[in-house]
Structures are given as structure tokens and as C-alpha cells.
Amino acid sequence: NAGVTQTPKFRILKIGQSMTLQCTQDMNHNYMYWYRQDPGMGLKLIYYSVGAGITDKGEVPNGYNVSRSTTEDFPLRLELAAPSQTSVYFCASSYDGLGAKNIQYFGAGTRLSVL
Amino acid sequence: KQEVTQIPAALSVPEGENLVLNCSFTDSAIYNLQWFRQDPGKGLTSLLLIQSSQREQTSGRLNASLDKSSGRSTLYIAASQPGDSATYLCAVRPQVNAGGTSYGKLTFGQGTILTVHP
């Protein structure tokens, strides 16, 4: 019962490098989300997707890109990494029906440092 | 713009004590409110979800209340245990839009770091 799986768990990038954070879920959820969490702060939404082929910007999308070619996968792409992107990144998914199906399930996170 | 604030930022209590964590939000037009637990180096785990039409939800030793009109929620933890030590976050989801969904876009508070010592 894997739930939401994120890889890698840790990564150090040099300024200007690019990378893709992977996220996959096995719960057949329609909705998927990417958040970032800076120290001592709450989570901020980067991008979200309501289904395969459909994505939209969240609160802090600059410097990131996403794609959703399948229901299961929602990768987050960082182009030209900057120190301001040093953060912990969380992927989440939800069925997003009514009531209990609103609950978002989170991965364990990817800790990224840009030096 | 919705803003969510949690007080206190950190709390340290002896084992067995009952405690209350507070969450306030500026826009009362919410669809629901969730309380999450985050353990160090781990993701978030949903504890309780309260729909906007509800006043409270209970799960074991946890009780969450919601006063939408005043923009407040509290998480009550009874008989605290060292295993309750974690960061607790609240998050609100905006009211459903005319299209029938708010796409689950949560706004989070900064969290309360709870330490329960033996």
C-alpha cells in the first residue's frame, strides 16, 4: 500500500542546474498537487492538476514546470535552479469528491538544496 | 487573500496534560478545514477534516472545532503523550466555486511545534 511516493528524498543542486522531482500515486486519485515548505513556514501550492493532461498554477509557480501525462504521475521540473528554490517539496493527491474524499494524502517529501 | 495563522508557534507540556492549539483564518468563505500532523522528515498526515457546515469532529483523543463566522478553529488534545510530539498544521480550502469545485487548493498555517515530555 504505497500511497504517494516521491523521489529523490534528498538532492543538492548547483545554481543553474535543472532537475525533475518525481511523484507517483497508486490510489487512482484525480487530483495531484505540488507544495513547497520553507523553514518555519506552512506549505505553499506550486502547481496542481485535476486530471491527466490538465494542470494549473498555484500560489508560487515561477521557476517550475509540471506535466500530467498519466493519472499516476505528476513530475515537477526545476529549470535553472536558484538558491531561493532551496526548500522541502511535497507532492499530494486526493480523490476530491465530497466529504471524506476531500482528504489530501502526502508523500514523504524531497529536501532540495541549491548552492 | 486568505491568511491562516496558528498560535502558539511552539508548545512544550508535560505528559498527561490537556492542550489546545489555535488556528485563525481571515476569509470565512471556506469549504472545509483540515488539521494535519507532520513528524520530522516525514510528510503530512491528515488528522481531522471539518466541513464548513460542521461545528466539530472527533477522533480518539483529538477534537477539532470550527467557528466559521469568527474565522477560528481549535484542536484539542486530551491526555497528551510523548508520541503526540510533532508539528500540527491547519489548512483551509476555499468555498466551492460556481463550477462546482475549488480544486482542493489549501492555504496552510505555519504550524505549531508540540513537544510532550515524560
mmCIF file of C-alpha atoms in Angstrom:
data_model
loop_
_atom_site.group_PDB
_atom_site.id
_atom_site.type_symbol
_atom_site.label_atom_id
_atom_site.label_comp_id
_atom_site.label_asym_id
_atom_site.label_seq_id
_atom_site.Cartn_x
_atom_site.Cartn_y
_atom_site.Cartn_z
ATOM 1 C CA ASN A 1 0.000 0.000 0.000
ATOM 2 C CA ALA A 2 2.461 2.663 -1.254
ATOM 3 C CA GLY A 3 0.208 5.767 -1.388
ATOM 4 C CA VAL A 4 2.186 8.781 -2.659
ATOM 5 C CA THR A 5 5.847 8.134 -3.480
ATOM 6 C CA GLN A 6 8.411 10.876 -4.063
ATOM 7 C CA THR A 7 11.932 10.532 -5.386
ATOM 8 C CA PRO A 8 14.618 11.506 -4.626
ATOM 9 C CA LYS A 9 14.494 12.096 -0.865
ATOM 10 C CA PHE A 10 17.455 14.467 -0.908
ATOM 11 C CA ARG A 11 19.255 16.402 -3.621
ATOM 12 C CA ILE A 12 21.910 19.102 -3.830
ATOM 13 C CA LEU A 13 21.993 21.209 -6.984
ATOM 14 C CA LYS A 14 24.359 23.859 -8.202
ATOM 15 C CA ILE A 15 22.941 27.184 -9.314
ATOM 16 C CA GLY A 16 21.718 26.937 -12.899
ATOM 17 C CA GLN A 17 21.295 23.164 -12.935
ATOM 18 C CA SER A 18 17.969 21.524 -13.737
ATOM 19 C CA MET A 19 16.216 18.523 -12.256
ATOM 20 C CA THR A 20 12.901 16.718 -12.083
ATOM 21 C CA LEU A 21 11.233 15.730 -8.844
ATOM 22 C CA GLN A 22 9.207 12.578 -9.322
ATOM 23 C CA CYS A 23 5.811 11.863 -7.767
ATOM 24 C CA THR A 24 3.588 8.866 -8.288
ATOM 25 C CA GLN A 25 0.414 7.705 -6.559
ATOM 26 C CA ASP A 26 -1.330 4.351 -6.673
ATOM 27 C CA MET A 27 -4.730 5.396 -5.303
ATOM 28 C CA ASN A 28 -6.256 6.356 -8.675
ATOM 29 C CA HIS A 29 -6.731 9.923 -7.451
ATOM 30 C CA ASN A 30 -7.749 12.548 -9.966
ATOM 31 C CA TYR A 31 -6.179 15.497 -8.180
ATOM 32 C CA MET A 32 -2.476 15.974 -7.542
ATOM 33 C CA TYR A 33 -0.543 18.871 -6.031
ATOM 34 C CA TRP A 34 2.975 20.152 -5.524
ATOM 35 C CA TYR A 35 3.810 22.222 -2.439
ATOM 36 C CA ARG A 36 6.976 23.722 -1.060
ATOM 37 C CA GLN A 37 7.687 24.246 2.627
ATOM 38 C CA ASP A 38 10.283 26.727 3.763
ATOM 39 C CA PRO A 39 11.688 26.548 7.327
ATOM 40 C CA GLY A 40 9.148 27.614 9.956
ATOM 41 C CA MET A 41 6.506 28.214 7.339
ATOM 42 C CA GLY A 42 3.396 26.482 6.146
ATOM 43 C CA LEU A 43 3.112 24.822 2.764
ATOM 44 C CA LYS A 44 2.588 26.884 -0.380
ATOM 45 C CA LEU A 45 0.983 25.460 -3.511
ATOM 46 C CA ILE A 46 3.210 25.483 -6.612
ATOM 47 C CA TYR A 47 1.085 23.665 -9.211
ATOM 48 C CA TYR A 48 -1.877 21.349 -9.214
ATOM 49 C CA SER A 49 -3.629 19.016 -11.629
ATOM 50 C CA VAL A 50 -7.265 17.948 -11.775
ATOM 51 C CA GLY A 51 -6.622 15.044 -14.132
ATOM 52 C CA ALA A 52 -4.345 13.701 -16.834
ATOM 53 C CA GLY A 53 -3.473 16.449 -19.299
ATOM 54 C CA ILE A 54 -4.774 19.285 -17.095
ATOM 55 C CA THR A 55 -2.521 21.433 -14.920
ATOM 56 C CA ASP A 56 -2.736 24.909 -13.437
ATOM 57 C CA LYS A 57 -0.641 27.321 -11.420
ATOM 58 C CA GLY A 58 -0.827 27.644 -7.687
ATOM 59 C CA GLU A 59 0.454 30.422 -5.467
ATOM 60 C CA VAL A 60 4.196 30.217 -6.259
ATOM 61 C CA PRO A 61 4.701 28.732 -9.782
ATOM 62 C CA ASN A 62 7.650 30.823 -11.003
ATOM 63 C CA GLY A 63 10.731 28.742 -11.812
ATOM 64 C CA TYR A 64 8.808 25.468 -12.041
ATOM 65 C CA ASN A 65 7.002 23.418 -14.650
ATOM 66 C CA VAL A 66 4.767 20.368 -14.439
ATOM 67 C CA SER A 67 3.157 17.803 -16.686
ATOM 68 C CA ARG A 68 0.492 15.155 -16.132
ATOM 69 C CA SER A 69 0.536 12.546 -18.869
ATOM 70 C CA THR A 70 -0.945 9.787 -16.689
ATOM 71 C CA THR A 71 -3.242 9.632 -13.671
ATOM 72 C CA GLU A 72 -0.445 8.181 -11.558
ATOM 73 C CA ASP A 73 2.465 10.540 -12.239
ATOM 74 C CA PHE A 74 2.949 14.264 -11.656
ATOM 75 C CA PRO A 75 6.602 15.307 -12.062
ATOM 76 C CA LEU A 76 7.856 18.772 -11.082
ATOM 77 C CA ARG A 77 10.607 20.292 -13.206
ATOM 78 C CA LEU A 78 13.056 22.905 -11.953
ATOM 79 C CA GLU A 79 14.827 24.812 -14.710
ATOM 80 C CA LEU A 80 17.876 26.933 -13.891
ATOM 81 C CA ALA A 81 17.857 26.248 -10.162
ATOM 82 C CA ALA A 82 18.285 29.241 -7.848
ATOM 83 C CA PRO A 83 19.131 29.429 -4.107
ATOM 84 C CA SER A 84 15.560 30.671 -3.484
ATOM 85 C CA GLN A 85 14.344 27.216 -4.505
ATOM 86 C CA THR A 86 16.064 25.600 -1.546
ATOM 87 C CA SER A 87 13.129 24.035 0.269
ATOM 88 C CA VAL A 88 11.301 20.821 1.073
ATOM 89 C CA TYR A 89 8.926 19.788 -1.683
ATOM 90 C CA PHE A 90 5.794 17.757 -1.034
ATOM 91 C CA CYS A 91 3.552 16.034 -3.512
ATOM 92 C CA ALA A 92 -0.030 15.212 -2.563
ATOM 93 C CA SER A 93 -3.070 13.632 -4.126
ATOM 94 C CA SER A 94 -6.793 13.464 -3.453
ATOM 95 C CA TYR A 95 -9.927 11.992 -4.963
ATOM 96 C CA ASP A 96 -11.541 15.354 -4.365
ATOM 97 C CA GLY A 97 -15.090 14.269 -4.184
ATOM 98 C CA LEU A 98 -17.223 15.389 -1.262
ATOM 99 C CA GLY A 99 -16.749 14.809 2.441
ATOM 100 C CA ALA A 100 -14.021 12.351 3.369
ATOM 101 C CA LYS A 101 -12.795 12.154 -0.205
ATOM 102 C CA ASN A 102 -11.511 15.722 0.155
ATOM 103 C CA ILE A 103 -8.546 14.489 2.178
ATOM 104 C CA GLN A 104 -5.129 15.044 0.630
ATOM 105 C CA TYR A 105 -2.512 12.332 1.040
ATOM 106 C CA PHE A 106 1.095 13.452 1.145
ATOM 107 C CA GLY A 107 4.401 11.953 0.132
ATOM 108 C CA ALA A 108 7.404 11.993 2.456
ATOM 109 C CA GLY A 109 8.987 14.982 0.700
ATOM 110 C CA THR A 110 12.122 15.851 -1.246
ATOM 111 C CA ARG A 111 14.676 18.024 0.540
ATOM 112 C CA LEU A 112 16.426 20.202 -2.052
ATOM 113 C CA SER A 113 19.405 22.474 -1.535
ATOM 114 C CA VAL A 114 20.642 24.819 -4.267
ATOM 115 C CA LEU A 115 24.187 26.038 -3.660
ATOM 116 C CA LYS B 1 -6.233 36.702 0.007
ATOM 117 C CA GLN B 2 -6.724 34.030 2.635
ATOM 118 C CA GLU B 3 -4.249 34.084 5.511
ATOM 119 C CA VAL B 4 -4.004 31.364 8.137
ATOM 120 C CA THR B 5 -2.292 31.930 11.478
ATOM 121 C CA GLN B 6 -1.510 29.391 14.176
ATOM 122 C CA ILE B 7 -0.860 30.197 17.803
ATOM 123 C CA PRO B 8 1.302 29.313 19.623
ATOM 124 C CA ALA B 9 4.275 28.703 17.317
ATOM 125 C CA ALA B 10 5.666 26.192 19.809
ATOM 126 C CA LEU B 11 4.318 24.484 22.911
ATOM 127 C CA SER B 12 6.005 22.252 25.472
ATOM 128 C CA VAL B 13 3.868 20.378 28.010
ATOM 129 C CA PRO B 14 4.273 17.529 30.474
ATOM 130 C CA GLU B 15 2.748 14.173 29.657
ATOM 131 C CA GLY B 16 -0.909 13.816 30.603
ATOM 132 C CA GLU B 17 -1.837 17.453 30.130
ATOM 133 C CA ASN B 18 -4.821 18.505 28.029
ATOM 134 C CA LEU B 19 -3.926 21.144 25.474
ATOM 135 C CA VAL B 20 -5.419 23.403 22.823
ATOM 136 C CA LEU B 21 -3.904 24.518 19.541
ATOM 137 C CA ASN B 22 -5.376 27.526 17.782
ATOM 138 C CA CYS B 23 -5.887 28.334 14.121
ATOM 139 C CA SER B 24 -7.400 31.523 12.700
ATOM 140 C CA PHE B 25 -8.214 32.455 9.111
ATOM 141 C CA THR B 26 -9.096 35.799 7.561
ATOM 142 C CA ASP B 27 -11.690 34.777 4.940
ATOM 143 C CA SER B 28 -14.683 32.907 6.334
ATOM 144 C CA ALA B 29 -15.750 31.685 2.867
ATOM 145 C CA ILE B 30 -14.234 28.247 3.340
ATOM 146 C CA TYR B 31 -15.330 24.818 2.131
ATOM 147 C CA ASN B 32 -13.565 22.896 4.860
ATOM 148 C CA LEU B 33 -10.702 22.980 7.321
ATOM 149 C CA GLN B 34 -8.176 20.239 7.977
ATOM 150 C CA TRP B 35 -5.736 19.547 10.770
ATOM 151 C CA PHE B 36 -2.536 17.729 9.824
ATOM 152 C CA ARG B 37 0.310 16.216 11.773
ATOM 153 C CA GLN B 38 3.882 16.378 10.476
ATOM 154 C CA ASP B 39 6.668 14.309 12.004
ATOM 155 C CA PRO B 40 10.305 15.371 11.433
ATOM 156 C CA GLY B 41 11.490 14.365 7.975
ATOM 157 C CA LYS B 42 8.082 12.999 7.062
ATOM 158 C CA GLY B 43 5.108 14.087 5.051
ATOM 159 C CA LEU B 44 1.791 15.322 6.416
ATOM 160 C CA THR B 45 -0.892 13.049 7.796
ATOM 161 C CA SER B 46 -4.484 14.241 7.876
ATOM 162 C CA LEU B 47 -5.951 14.071 11.392
ATOM 163 C CA LEU B 48 -9.372 15.646 11.109
ATOM 164 C CA LEU B 49 -11.414 17.330 8.393
ATOM 165 C CA ILE B 50 -14.321 19.621 9.263
ATOM 166 C CA GLN B 51 -16.777 20.673 6.591
ATOM 167 C CA SER B 52 -17.952 24.294 6.725
ATOM 168 C CA SER B 53 -21.400 23.143 7.841
ATOM 169 C CA GLN B 54 -19.993 21.236 10.828
ATOM 170 C CA ARG B 55 -19.007 22.541 14.246
ATOM 171 C CA GLU B 56 -16.638 19.798 15.365
ATOM 172 C CA GLN B 57 -15.035 16.460 14.589
ATOM 173 C CA THR B 58 -13.592 13.895 16.969
ATOM 174 C CA SER B 59 -11.081 11.109 16.543
ATOM 175 C CA GLY B 60 -9.870 9.321 19.644
ATOM 176 C CA ARG B 61 -8.177 11.857 21.934
ATOM 177 C CA LEU B 62 -8.450 14.597 19.319
ATOM 178 C CA ASN B 63 -11.307 17.041 18.959
ATOM 179 C CA ALA B 64 -11.377 19.835 16.417
ATOM 180 C CA SER B 65 -13.907 22.658 16.477
ATOM 181 C CA LEU B 66 -14.789 25.208 13.838
ATOM 182 C CA ASP B 67 -16.362 28.638 14.202
ATOM 183 C CA LYS B 68 -16.524 29.799 10.609
ATOM 184 C CA SER B 69 -18.121 33.172 11.312
ATOM 185 C CA SER B 70 -15.282 34.209 13.617
ATOM 186 C CA GLY B 71 -12.590 32.547 11.496
ATOM 187 C CA ARG B 72 -11.319 30.205 14.186
ATOM 188 C CA SER B 73 -10.615 26.554 14.753
ATOM 189 C CA THR B 74 -9.137 24.762 17.741
ATOM 190 C CA LEU B 75 -7.544 21.351 18.057
ATOM 191 C CA TYR B 76 -7.959 19.849 21.498
ATOM 192 C CA ILE B 77 -5.660 17.003 22.522
ATOM 193 C CA ALA B 78 -6.672 15.128 25.646
ATOM 194 C CA ALA B 79 -4.241 13.357 27.960
ATOM 195 C CA SER B 80 -1.190 14.191 25.844
ATOM 196 C CA GLN B 81 1.532 11.565 25.323
ATOM 197 C CA PRO B 82 5.181 11.831 24.190
ATOM 198 C CA GLY B 83 4.118 10.190 20.936
ATOM 199 C CA ASP B 84 1.980 13.269 20.215
ATOM 200 C CA SER B 85 5.157 15.339 19.756
ATOM 201 C CA ALA B 86 5.075 16.687 16.203
ATOM 202 C CA THR B 87 4.216 19.796 14.213
ATOM 203 C CA TYR B 88 0.497 20.388 13.805
ATOM 204 C CA LEU B 89 -0.742 22.355 10.817
ATOM 205 C CA CYS B 90 -4.172 23.597 9.925
ATOM 206 C CA ALA B 91 -5.259 24.297 6.364
ATOM 207 C CA VAL B 92 -8.388 25.790 4.848
ATOM 208 C CA ARG B 93 -9.926 25.084 1.472
ATOM 209 C CA PRO B 94 -11.795 27.906 -0.282
ATOM 210 C CA GLN B 95 -15.503 27.707 -0.854
ATOM 211 C CA VAL B 96 -16.640 25.746 -3.872
ATOM 212 C CA ASN B 97 -16.778 27.969 -6.937
ATOM 213 C CA ALA B 98 -19.578 28.257 -9.476
ATOM 214 C CA GLY B 99 -18.069 25.398 -11.476
ATOM 215 C CA GLY B 100 -18.623 23.053 -8.558
ATOM 216 C CA THR B 101 -15.128 22.602 -7.187
ATOM 217 C CA SER B 102 -12.361 24.592 -5.519
ATOM 218 C CA TYR B 103 -9.725 22.181 -6.805
ATOM 219 C CA GLY B 104 -8.560 21.414 -3.276
ATOM 220 C CA LYS B 105 -6.284 24.454 -3.098
ATOM 221 C CA LEU B 106 -5.355 24.538 0.560
ATOM 222 C CA THR B 107 -3.937 27.516 2.424
ATOM 223 C CA PHE B 108 -1.755 26.409 5.324
ATOM 224 C CA GLY B 109 -0.819 27.976 8.607
ATOM 225 C CA GLN B 110 2.818 27.931 9.667
ATOM 226 C CA GLY B 111 2.234 25.196 12.233
ATOM 227 C CA THR B 112 2.573 24.657 15.977
ATOM 228 C CA ILE B 113 5.540 22.605 17.156
ATOM 229 C CA LEU B 114 4.345 20.445 20.060
ATOM 230 C CA THR B 115 6.680 18.731 22.491
ATOM 231 C CA VAL B 116 5.241 16.429 25.143
ATOM 232 C CA HIS B 117 7.879 15.435 27.681
ATOM 233 C CA PRO B 118 7.634 12.442 30.022
#
